[in-house]
CSV table of C-alpha atoms in Angstrom, one decimal:
chain,number,residue,atom,x,y,z
K,1,MET,CA,0.0,0.0,0.0
K,2,ASN,CA,1.4,3.4,-0.9
K,3,ALA,CA,1.6,6.4,1.4
K,4,ILE,CA,-1.8,7.8,0.5
K,5,GLY,CA,-3.5,4.4,1.1
K,6,PHE,CA,-5.7,4.3,-2.0
K,7,ARG,CA,-5.2,2.5,-5.3
K,8,GLY,CA,-4.4,4.6,-8.3
K,9,PHE,CA,-2.6,7.4,-6.3
K,10,HIS,CA,1.1,7.8,-6.2
K,11,LEU,CA,3.1,10.2,-4.0
K,12,SER,CA,6.6,11.4,-5.1
K,13,HIS,CA,9.0,14.2,-4.3
K,14,GLU,CA,10.3,16.6,-7.0
K,15,LYS,CA,13.7,17.7,-5.8
K,16,SER,CA,14.3,20.4,-8.5
K,17,ARG,CA,11.2,22.4,-7.3
K,18,ASN,CA,11.1,21.0,-3.7
K,19,LYS,CA,7.4,20.0,-4.3
K,20,TRP,CA,5.4,16.9,-3.4
K,21,ILE,CA,3.5,15.4,-6.3
K,22,VAL,CA,0.3,13.3,-6.2
K,23,GLU,CA,-0.3,11.4,-9.5
K,24,TYR,CA,-3.6,9.8,-10.2
K,25,LEU,CA,-5.7,8.7,-13.2
K,26,VAL,CA,-8.8,10.4,-14.5
K,27,GLY,CA,-10.5,9.0,-17.6
K,28,GLY,CA,-7.4,7.0,-18.5
K,29,LYS,CA,-5.2,10.1,-18.4
K,30,ARG,CA,-2.5,10.7,-15.7
K,31,LYS,CA,-2.8,13.9,-13.8
K,32,LYS,CA,-0.4,15.6,-11.4
K,33,VAL,CA,-1.0,18.0,-8.5
K,34,ARG,CA,1.9,19.7,-6.7
K,35,PHE,CA,2.0,20.6,-3.0
K,36,THR,CA,4.5,22.4,-0.8
K,37,SER,CA,4.5,19.9,2.0
K,38,ARG,CA,4.1,16.1,2.2
K,39,ALA,CA,1.3,16.3,4.8
K,40,GLU,CA,-0.7,18.5,2.5
K,41,ALA,CA,-0.2,16.1,-0.4
K,42,VAL,CA,-1.2,13.0,1.6
K,43,ALA,CA,-4.3,14.7,3.0
K,44,TRP,CA,-5.5,15.8,-0.4
K,45,GLY,CA,-4.8,12.4,-1.9
K,46,ARG,CA,-6.7,10.6,0.9
K,47,ARG,CA,-9.6,12.9,0.5
K,48,GLU,CA,-9.7,12.3,-3.2
K,49,GLY,CA,-9.5,8.6,-2.7
K,50,ARG,CA,-12.4,8.6,-0.3
K,51,LEU,CA,-14.5,10.6,-2.8
K,52,ARG,CA,-13.6,8.2,-5.6
K,53,GLU,CA,-14.7,5.2,-3.5
K,54,LYS,CA,-18.1,6.9,-2.9
K,55,GLY,CA,-18.5,7.8,-6.5
K,56,MET,CA,-18.6,11.5,-5.8
K,57,PRO,CA,-17.1,14.3,-8.0
K,58,ARG,CA,-13.4,14.5,-7.6
K,59,GLY,CA,-10.6,17.0,-8.3
K,60,PHE,CA,-12.1,20.0,-6.4
K,61,THR,CA,-10.3,22.1,-3.8
K,62,VAL,CA,-11.9,22.7,-0.4
K,63,GLU,CA,-13.0,26.1,-1.5
K,64,GLU,CA,-14.6,24.7,-4.7
K,65,GLU,CA,-16.4,22.0,-2.8
K,66,THR,CA,-17.8,24.6,-0.5
K,67,ARG,CA,-19.1,26.7,-3.4
K,68,LEU,CA,-20.5,23.6,-5.1
K,69,HIS,CA,-22.4,22.7,-2.0
K,70,GLN,CA,-23.8,26.2,-1.8
K,71,ALA,CA,-24.9,26.1,-5.4
K,72,VAL,CA,-26.6,22.7,-5.0
K,73,THR,CA,-28.4,24.1,-1.9
K,74,LEU,CA,-29.4,27.3,-3.7
K,75,PHE,CA,-30.9,25.5,-6.7
K,76,GLY,CA,-32.6,22.8,-4.7
K,77,GLY,CA,-30.7,19.8,-5.7
K,78,LEU,CA,-27.9,18.6,-8.0
K,79,ASP,CA,-30.2,17.6,-10.8
K,80,ARG,CA,-31.8,21.0,-10.8
K,81,LEU,CA,-28.4,22.7,-10.9
K,82,CYS,CA,-27.3,20.6,-13.9
K,83,ASP,CA,-30.5,21.5,-15.8
K,84,CYS,CA,-29.9,25.2,-15.1
K,85,ALA,CA,-26.3,24.9,-16.2
K,86,LYS,CA,-27.3,23.2,-19.5
K,87,ASN,CA,-29.9,25.9,-20.2
K,88,TYR,CA,-27.4,28.6,-19.5
K,89,ALA,CA,-24.8,27.0,-21.8
K,90,SER,CA,-27.4,26.9,-24.6
K,91,LEU,CA,-28.1,30.6,-24.4
K,92,PRO,CA,-26.4,32.9,-27.0
K,93,SER,CA,-23.4,34.7,-25.6
K,94,ALA,CA,-24.0,38.2,-24.5
K,95,GLY,CA,-20.5,39.1,-25.7
K,96,THR,CA,-17.6,40.8,-23.9
K,97,GLY,CA,-17.4,43.9,-26.0
K,98,ARG,CA,-13.9,43.0,-27.2
K,99,LYS,CA,-13.0,41.6,-30.6
K,100,LEU,CA,-10.8,38.5,-30.7
K,101,THR,CA,-8.3,40.2,-33.0
K,102,ASP,CA,-7.6,43.0,-30.5
K,103,SER,CA,-7.0,40.5,-27.7
K,104,ILE,CA,-4.7,38.3,-29.8
K,105,THR,CA,-2.6,41.3,-30.8
K,106,HIS,CA,-2.3,42.3,-27.1
K,107,TRP,CA,-1.5,38.8,-26.0
K,108,TYR,CA,1.1,38.3,-28.7
K,109,ASN,CA,2.9,41.7,-28.2
K,110,GLU,CA,2.7,42.0,-24.4
K,111,VAL,CA,3.0,38.3,-23.2
K,112,ILE,CA,4.3,35.9,-25.8
K,113,SER,CA,7.1,37.9,-27.5
K,114,ARG,CA,8.5,38.9,-24.0
K,115,GLU,CA,8.2,35.7,-22.0
K,116,TRP,CA,8.4,32.8,-24.4
K,117,GLU,CA,11.5,31.6,-26.3
K,118,HIS,CA,12.1,33.3,-29.6
K,119,ASN,CA,11.9,30.2,-31.9
K,120,TYR,CA,8.6,29.1,-30.2
K,121,TRP,CA,6.7,32.3,-30.4
K,122,LYS,CA,7.9,32.9,-33.9
K,123,ASP,CA,6.4,29.5,-34.8
K,124,MET,CA,3.3,30.4,-32.9
K,125,ARG,CA,2.8,33.5,-35.0
K,126,GLY,CA,1.7,31.4,-38.0
K,127,CYS,CA,-1.0,29.7,-35.9
K,128,LEU,CA,-2.3,33.0,-34.6
K,129,VAL,CA,-2.6,34.4,-38.1
K,130,ARG,CA,-4.8,31.5,-39.1
K,131,ILE,CA,-6.8,31.7,-35.9
K,132,ASN,CA,-7.3,35.5,-36.3
K,133,LYS,CA,-8.4,35.0,-39.9
K,134,GLN,CA,-11.1,32.6,-38.8
K,135,PHE,CA,-12.3,34.1,-35.5
K,136,GLY,CA,-10.8,37.6,-35.5
K,137,ASP,CA,-14.1,39.5,-36.2
K,138,MET,CA,-16.0,37.6,-33.5
K,139,ASP,CA,-16.4,38.6,-29.9
K,140,VAL,CA,-14.1,36.9,-27.4
K,141,GLY,CA,-17.1,35.4,-25.7
K,142,GLU,CA,-18.8,34.1,-28.8
K,143,VAL,CA,-16.2,31.5,-29.7
K,144,ASP,CA,-17.6,28.1,-28.5
K,145,ALA,CA,-16.3,24.5,-28.5
K,146,ALA,CA,-18.5,23.5,-31.5
K,147,GLY,CA,-17.1,26.3,-33.6
K,148,VAL,CA,-13.5,25.5,-32.8
K,149,TYR,CA,-14.1,21.8,-33.5
K,150,ASP,CA,-15.7,22.4,-36.9
K,151,TRP,CA,-12.9,24.8,-37.9
K,152,LEU,CA,-10.2,22.2,-37.0
K,153,LEU,CA,-12.1,19.6,-39.0
K,154,ASP,CA,-12.1,22.0,-42.0
K,155,ILE,CA,-8.3,22.5,-41.9
K,156,ARG,CA,-7.5,18.9,-41.0
K,157,ASP,CA,-7.0,18.0,-44.7
K,158,GLU,CA,-4.8,21.0,-45.3
K,159,THR,CA,-2.2,20.4,-42.7
K,160,SER,CA,-0.5,17.6,-40.6
K,161,HIS,CA,-2.0,16.2,-37.5
K,162,SER,CA,0.9,17.7,-35.3
K,163,ASN,CA,0.3,21.1,-36.8
K,164,LEU,CA,-3.4,20.7,-36.2
K,165,ASN,CA,-2.8,20.1,-32.5
K,166,LYS,CA,-0.4,23.1,-32.5
K,167,HIS,CA,-3.3,25.3,-33.5
K,168,LYS,CA,-5.5,23.8,-30.8
K,169,VAL,CA,-2.8,24.3,-28.1
K,170,VAL,CA,-2.2,27.9,-29.2
K,171,LEU,CA,-5.9,28.8,-29.1
K,172,GLY,CA,-6.2,27.0,-25.7
K,173,ALA,CA,-3.3,28.9,-24.3
K,174,PHE,CA,-4.7,32.2,-25.5
K,175,TYR,CA,-8.1,31.5,-23.8
K,176,ASP,CA,-6.3,30.4,-20.6
K,177,TRP,CA,-4.9,33.9,-20.6
K,178,ILE,CA,-8.3,35.4,-21.4
K,179,VAL,CA,-9.9,33.6,-18.5
K,180,MET,CA,-7.3,35.1,-16.1
K,181,GLN,CA,-8.0,38.6,-17.3
K,182,ARG,CA,-10.4,40.2,-14.8
K,183,ASP,CA,-11.3,43.0,-17.2
K,184,ILE,CA,-12.6,40.5,-19.8
K,185,PRO,CA,-15.8,38.8,-18.6
K,186,CYS,CA,-15.1,35.4,-20.2
K,187,ALA,CA,-14.8,32.5,-17.8
K,188,ILE,CA,-14.9,29.6,-20.3
K,189,ASN,CA,-12.1,28.2,-22.4
K,190,PRO,CA,-13.8,26.6,-25.5
K,191,VAL,CA,-10.8,24.4,-26.3
K,192,ARG,CA,-11.1,22.7,-22.9
K,193,GLN,CA,-14.7,21.8,-23.6
K,194,MET,CA,-14.3,20.4,-27.2
K,195,LYS,CA,-13.9,16.8,-28.0
K,196,ARG,CA,-10.7,15.4,-29.6
K,197,VAL,CA,-10.2,15.8,-33.3
K,198,LYS,CA,-9.3,12.4,-34.7
K,199,LYS,CA,-6.4,11.9,-37.0
K,200,ARG,CA,-7.4,11.5,-40.6
K,201,VAL,CA,-6.6,8.1,-42.2
K,202,GLN,CA,-4.0,8.6,-44.9
K,203,ASP,CA,-0.8,7.1,-46.2
K,204,GLN,CA,2.4,8.4,-44.5
K,205,PRO,CA,3.8,11.2,-46.8
K,206,LEU,CA,7.4,11.0,-47.9
K,207,LYS,CA,9.7,13.8,-46.9
K,208,ILE,CA,10.8,16.1,-49.7
K,209,PHE,CA,14.5,15.5,-50.6
K,210,LEU,CA,16.9,16.2,-53.4
K,211,THR,CA,17.9,13.5,-55.9
K,212,PRO,CA,21.7,13.2,-56.7
K,213,ASP,CA,21.2,15.2,-59.9
K,214,GLU,CA,19.3,18.0,-58.1
K,215,ALA,CA,21.9,18.2,-55.3
K,216,ASP,CA,24.7,18.4,-57.9
K,217,ARG,CA,22.8,21.2,-59.7
K,218,PHE,CA,22.3,23.1,-56.5
K,219,LEU,CA,26.0,22.8,-55.6
K,220,SER,CA,27.1,23.9,-59.1
K,221,ALA,CA,25.0,27.0,-58.7
K,222,ILE,CA,26.7,27.7,-55.4
K,223,HIS,CA,30.1,27.2,-56.8
K,224,LYS,CA,29.4,29.5,-59.7
K,225,HIS,CA,27.5,32.3,-58.1
K,226,ASP,CA,28.3,32.3,-54.3
K,227,PRO,CA,31.2,30.0,-53.4
K,228,ALA,CA,31.4,31.6,-49.9
K,229,SER,CA,28.1,30.0,-49.0
K,230,MET,CA,29.4,26.5,-49.8
K,231,PRO,CA,30.3,25.4,-46.2
K,232,ARG,CA,26.9,26.3,-44.9
K,233,PHE,CA,25.0,24.2,-47.4
K,234,VAL,CA,27.4,21.3,-47.5
K,235,LEU,CA,27.0,20.8,-43.7
K,236,GLY,CA,23.3,20.4,-44.3
K,237,LEU,CA,23.5,18.2,-47.4
K,238,PHE,CA,26.3,15.8,-46.3
K,239,ALA,CA,26.4,16.0,-42.5
K,240,GLY,CA,22.7,16.4,-41.7
K,241,LEU,CA,23.0,19.4,-39.4
K,242,ARG,CA,19.9,21.4,-38.5
K,243,PRO,CA,19.6,24.8,-40.1
K,244,GLN,CA,19.7,26.6,-36.7
K,245,GLU,CA,22.8,24.6,-35.8
K,246,ILE,CA,24.6,26.2,-38.8
K,247,CYS,CA,23.4,29.8,-38.8
K,248,ASN,CA,20.6,32.1,-37.8
K,249,GLU,CA,19.0,33.5,-41.0
K,250,ASP,CA,16.9,36.1,-39.1
K,251,ALA,CA,19.9,37.7,-37.4
K,252,GLY,CA,22.4,36.9,-40.2
K,253,VAL,CA,25.0,35.4,-37.8
K,254,ALA,CA,26.8,32.0,-37.8
K,255,ASN,CA,25.9,29.6,-35.0
K,256,LEU,CA,28.7,27.1,-35.7
K,257,PRO,CA,32.2,28.5,-35.0
K,258,ASN,CA,35.2,27.4,-36.9
K,259,ASP,CA,36.8,25.6,-33.9
K,260,CYS,CA,33.8,23.2,-33.8
K,261,ILE,CA,34.8,21.8,-37.2
K,262,ASP,CA,38.0,19.6,-37.0
K,263,LEU,CA,39.2,18.6,-40.4
K,264,ASP,CA,42.1,16.5,-39.0
K,265,ARG,CA,39.9,14.4,-36.7
K,266,ARG,CA,37.0,14.4,-39.1
K,267,GLN,CA,34.6,15.7,-36.4
K,268,ILE,CA,31.9,18.3,-36.0
K,269,ARG,CA,31.1,19.4,-32.5
K,270,ILE,CA,27.6,20.6,-31.8
K,271,THR,CA,27.6,22.5,-28.5
K,272,GLY,CA,24.7,22.7,-26.1
K,273,GLU,CA,24.2,26.4,-27.0
K,274,ILE,CA,23.1,25.6,-30.6
K,275,ALA,CA,21.7,22.1,-30.1
K,276,LYS,CA,18.0,21.6,-30.4
K,277,ARG,CA,16.1,21.6,-27.1
K,278,ALA,CA,14.4,18.2,-26.4
K,279,GLY,CA,12.5,17.6,-23.2
K,280,GLY,CA,13.7,20.9,-21.8
K,281,ILE,CA,17.4,19.8,-22.3
K,282,ARG,CA,19.8,20.8,-25.1
K,283,ARG,CA,21.9,17.7,-25.9
K,284,PRO,CA,25.4,18.4,-27.5
K,285,ARG,CA,26.8,15.8,-29.8
K,286,ILE,CA,29.8,14.9,-31.9
K,287,VAL,CA,29.2,14.2,-35.6
K,288,GLU,CA,31.7,11.8,-36.9
K,289,ASP,CA,32.1,8.6,-39.0
K,290,ILE,CA,30.1,10.2,-41.8
K,291,PRO,CA,30.9,9.9,-45.6
K,292,GLU,CA,34.0,11.7,-46.7
K,293,THR,CA,32.1,13.9,-49.1
K,294,VAL,CA,31.6,16.7,-46.6
K,295,TRP,CA,35.3,16.8,-45.8
K,296,HIS,CA,36.3,17.0,-49.5
K,297,PHE,CA,34.1,20.1,-49.9
K,298,LEU,CA,35.2,21.7,-46.6
K,299,GLU,CA,38.9,21.2,-47.4
K,300,GLN,CA,38.4,23.1,-50.7
K,301,HIS,CA,36.0,25.8,-49.6
K,302,GLY,CA,37.0,26.3,-45.9
K,303,THR,CA,35.0,26.0,-42.7
K,304,THR,CA,33.9,29.6,-42.2
K,305,ILE,CA,30.1,30.0,-42.2
K,306,ASP,CA,29.2,33.2,-44.1
K,307,ALA,CA,25.7,34.2,-42.8
K,308,HIS,CA,25.6,37.7,-44.1
K,309,ARG,CA,22.2,38.2,-45.9
K,310,ALA,CA,21.8,34.4,-45.5
K,311,ARG,CA,18.1,34.2,-46.4
K,312,ALA,CA,18.4,36.4,-49.5
K,313,ARG,CA,21.4,34.6,-50.8
K,314,ARG,CA,19.9,31.2,-50.2
K,315,ARG,CA,16.7,32.2,-52.1
K,316,ASP,CA,18.8,33.5,-55.0
K,317,LEU,CA,20.9,30.3,-55.2
K,318,TRP,CA,17.7,28.2,-55.0
K,319,ASN,CA,16.2,30.1,-57.9
K,320,ARG,CA,19.3,30.0,-60.0
K,321,SER,CA,19.5,26.2,-59.6
K,322,GLY,CA,16.0,25.9,-61.1
K,323,LEU,CA,14.6,23.7,-58.3
K,324,GLN,CA,10.9,23.9,-57.7
K,325,LYS,CA,10.8,22.0,-54.4
K,326,PRO,CA,10.3,24.0,-51.1
K,327,PHE,CA,13.5,24.6,-49.3
K,328,HIS,CA,12.4,24.1,-45.7
K,329,SER,CA,14.7,21.5,-44.1
K,330,VAL,CA,15.2,19.8,-47.5
K,331,LEU,CA,19.0,19.6,-47.0
K,332,ARG,CA,18.6,17.6,-43.7
K,333,HIS,CA,15.8,15.5,-45.2
K,334,THR,CA,18.1,14.7,-48.1
K,335,TYR,CA,20.9,13.6,-45.8
K,336,ALA,CA,18.6,11.4,-43.8
K,337,THR,CA,17.2,9.7,-46.9
K,338,MET,CA,20.6,9.1,-48.5
K,339,ALA,CA,22.5,8.2,-45.3
K,340,CYS,CA,20.2,5.4,-44.1
K,341,PRO,CA,21.3,2.8,-46.8
K,342,VAL,CA,25.0,3.7,-46.3
K,343,LEU,CA,25.4,4.3,-42.5
K,344,GLY,CA,22.4,2.3,-41.2
K,345,MET,CA,19.5,3.5,-39.1
K,346,THR,CA,21.3,3.6,-35.8
K,347,ARG,CA,24.4,5.5,-37.0
K,348,THR,CA,22.3,7.9,-39.0
K,349,ALA,CA,20.1,8.7,-36.0
K,350,GLU,CA,23.2,9.4,-33.9
K,351,THR,CA,24.8,11.8,-36.4
K,352,MET,CA,21.5,13.6,-36.8
K,353,GLY,CA,21.0,14.0,-33.0
K,354,HIS,CA,17.9,11.7,-32.7
K,355,THR,CA,17.4,9.8,-29.5
K,356,SER,CA,15.9,6.8,-31.4
K,357,THR,CA,15.4,5.5,-34.9
K,358,GLN,CA,11.6,6.0,-34.8
K,359,ILE,CA,11.6,9.1,-37.1
K,360,LEU,CA,13.9,7.4,-39.6
K,361,ASN,CA,11.9,4.3,-39.7
K,362,ARG,CA,8.7,6.3,-40.2
K,363,HIS,CA,9.9,8.6,-43.0
K,364,TYR,CA,13.2,7.6,-44.6
K,365,LYS,CA,13.6,3.8,-44.4
K,366,GLY,CA,13.7,2.2,-47.8
K,367,VAL,CA,13.0,5.4,-49.8
K,368,VAL,CA,16.1,5.0,-51.9
K,369,ASP,CA,18.4,2.1,-52.7
K,370,ARG,CA,22.2,1.8,-52.0
K,371,ALA,CA,23.1,2.6,-55.5
K,372,THR,CA,21.4,6.0,-55.3
K,373,SER,CA,23.0,6.7,-52.0
K,374,ASP,CA,26.4,5.9,-53.4
K,375,GLN,CA,25.8,8.2,-56.3
K,376,TYR,CA,24.8,11.0,-53.9
K,377,PHE,CA,27.8,10.7,-51.7
K,378,ASN,CA,30.2,10.4,-54.7
K,379,ILE,CA,29.4,14.0,-55.7
K,380,THR,CA,32.7,15.9,-55.8
K,381,PRO,CA,33.6,19.6,-55.6
K,382,ASN,CA,33.7,21.3,-59.0
């Protein structure tokens, strides 16, 4: 028997925050509640356990239980209270007098861009633009769960399921902020009330990548028109580095210093400062044992990353090469596709900074054969 004394409840101590955590299951989902003391956590868990045994509503604080009891008494019974709540929910919203577009603008400028990490709120901006296009002219209080659900169903075929959930999370976070604003009389988050949008049934799409001929054409355009950019693109094509690990196109600065590329040892060191954050942790890595192609290019063109006007120069080179495919992460996708037959799934995952081969198995396994991979990695500097 655990410290709480009821099945389904687990007590643990979070040392980083010095908090006591009670974990329990609600509707098949695991919930966590944090407390400052062990006694408080045990008392709350035992009270919830007793309520669960009696089949009574659970998850309320003492203050919420008191208010619920007062509401039941006022309305003359729990059934009467439920009927009144359903009738109230079915009434048209009186509105808050504030347009959604104004609140989104304020939330983005005053909260998100100041408190959230740059890459995250920049990515969030695209979601907010689509949300504002759909609901911007509506009153904040008029957006309901049914309307959000229907909208997500409409855009489900236009985007990936992960991107669909991203829109749902952003809208939910926005309304969480709305609910906390005392000057906006809106106490309901429609996202928390809507049902889950199921993933559409479809074949797993292939990632866009460059064929050996297309990669050779792109490298030829770089060699002819902007050879100073060669190290930057070679590290993506033949080493699989993430774009943000190489340079920051927005700021026009290089993220990968020269001393992180060791031509003698055939190693590329990705520090924790530029590595991708995963699970709240930035994991540095050493990229080695990769095909010799990248070292041949770097020995000829140097290891300096020239990021001046990086985005404009990249677009110009892409247009000059005559490639019609979208550029976003296509270099890294090309490396993953071509490296799997040569290096194997495990080694490719290690060089790319993946913690497992799940992504490679889902998107890249068996896309090209060994002959195509050999042709790709046999590309030589012009």
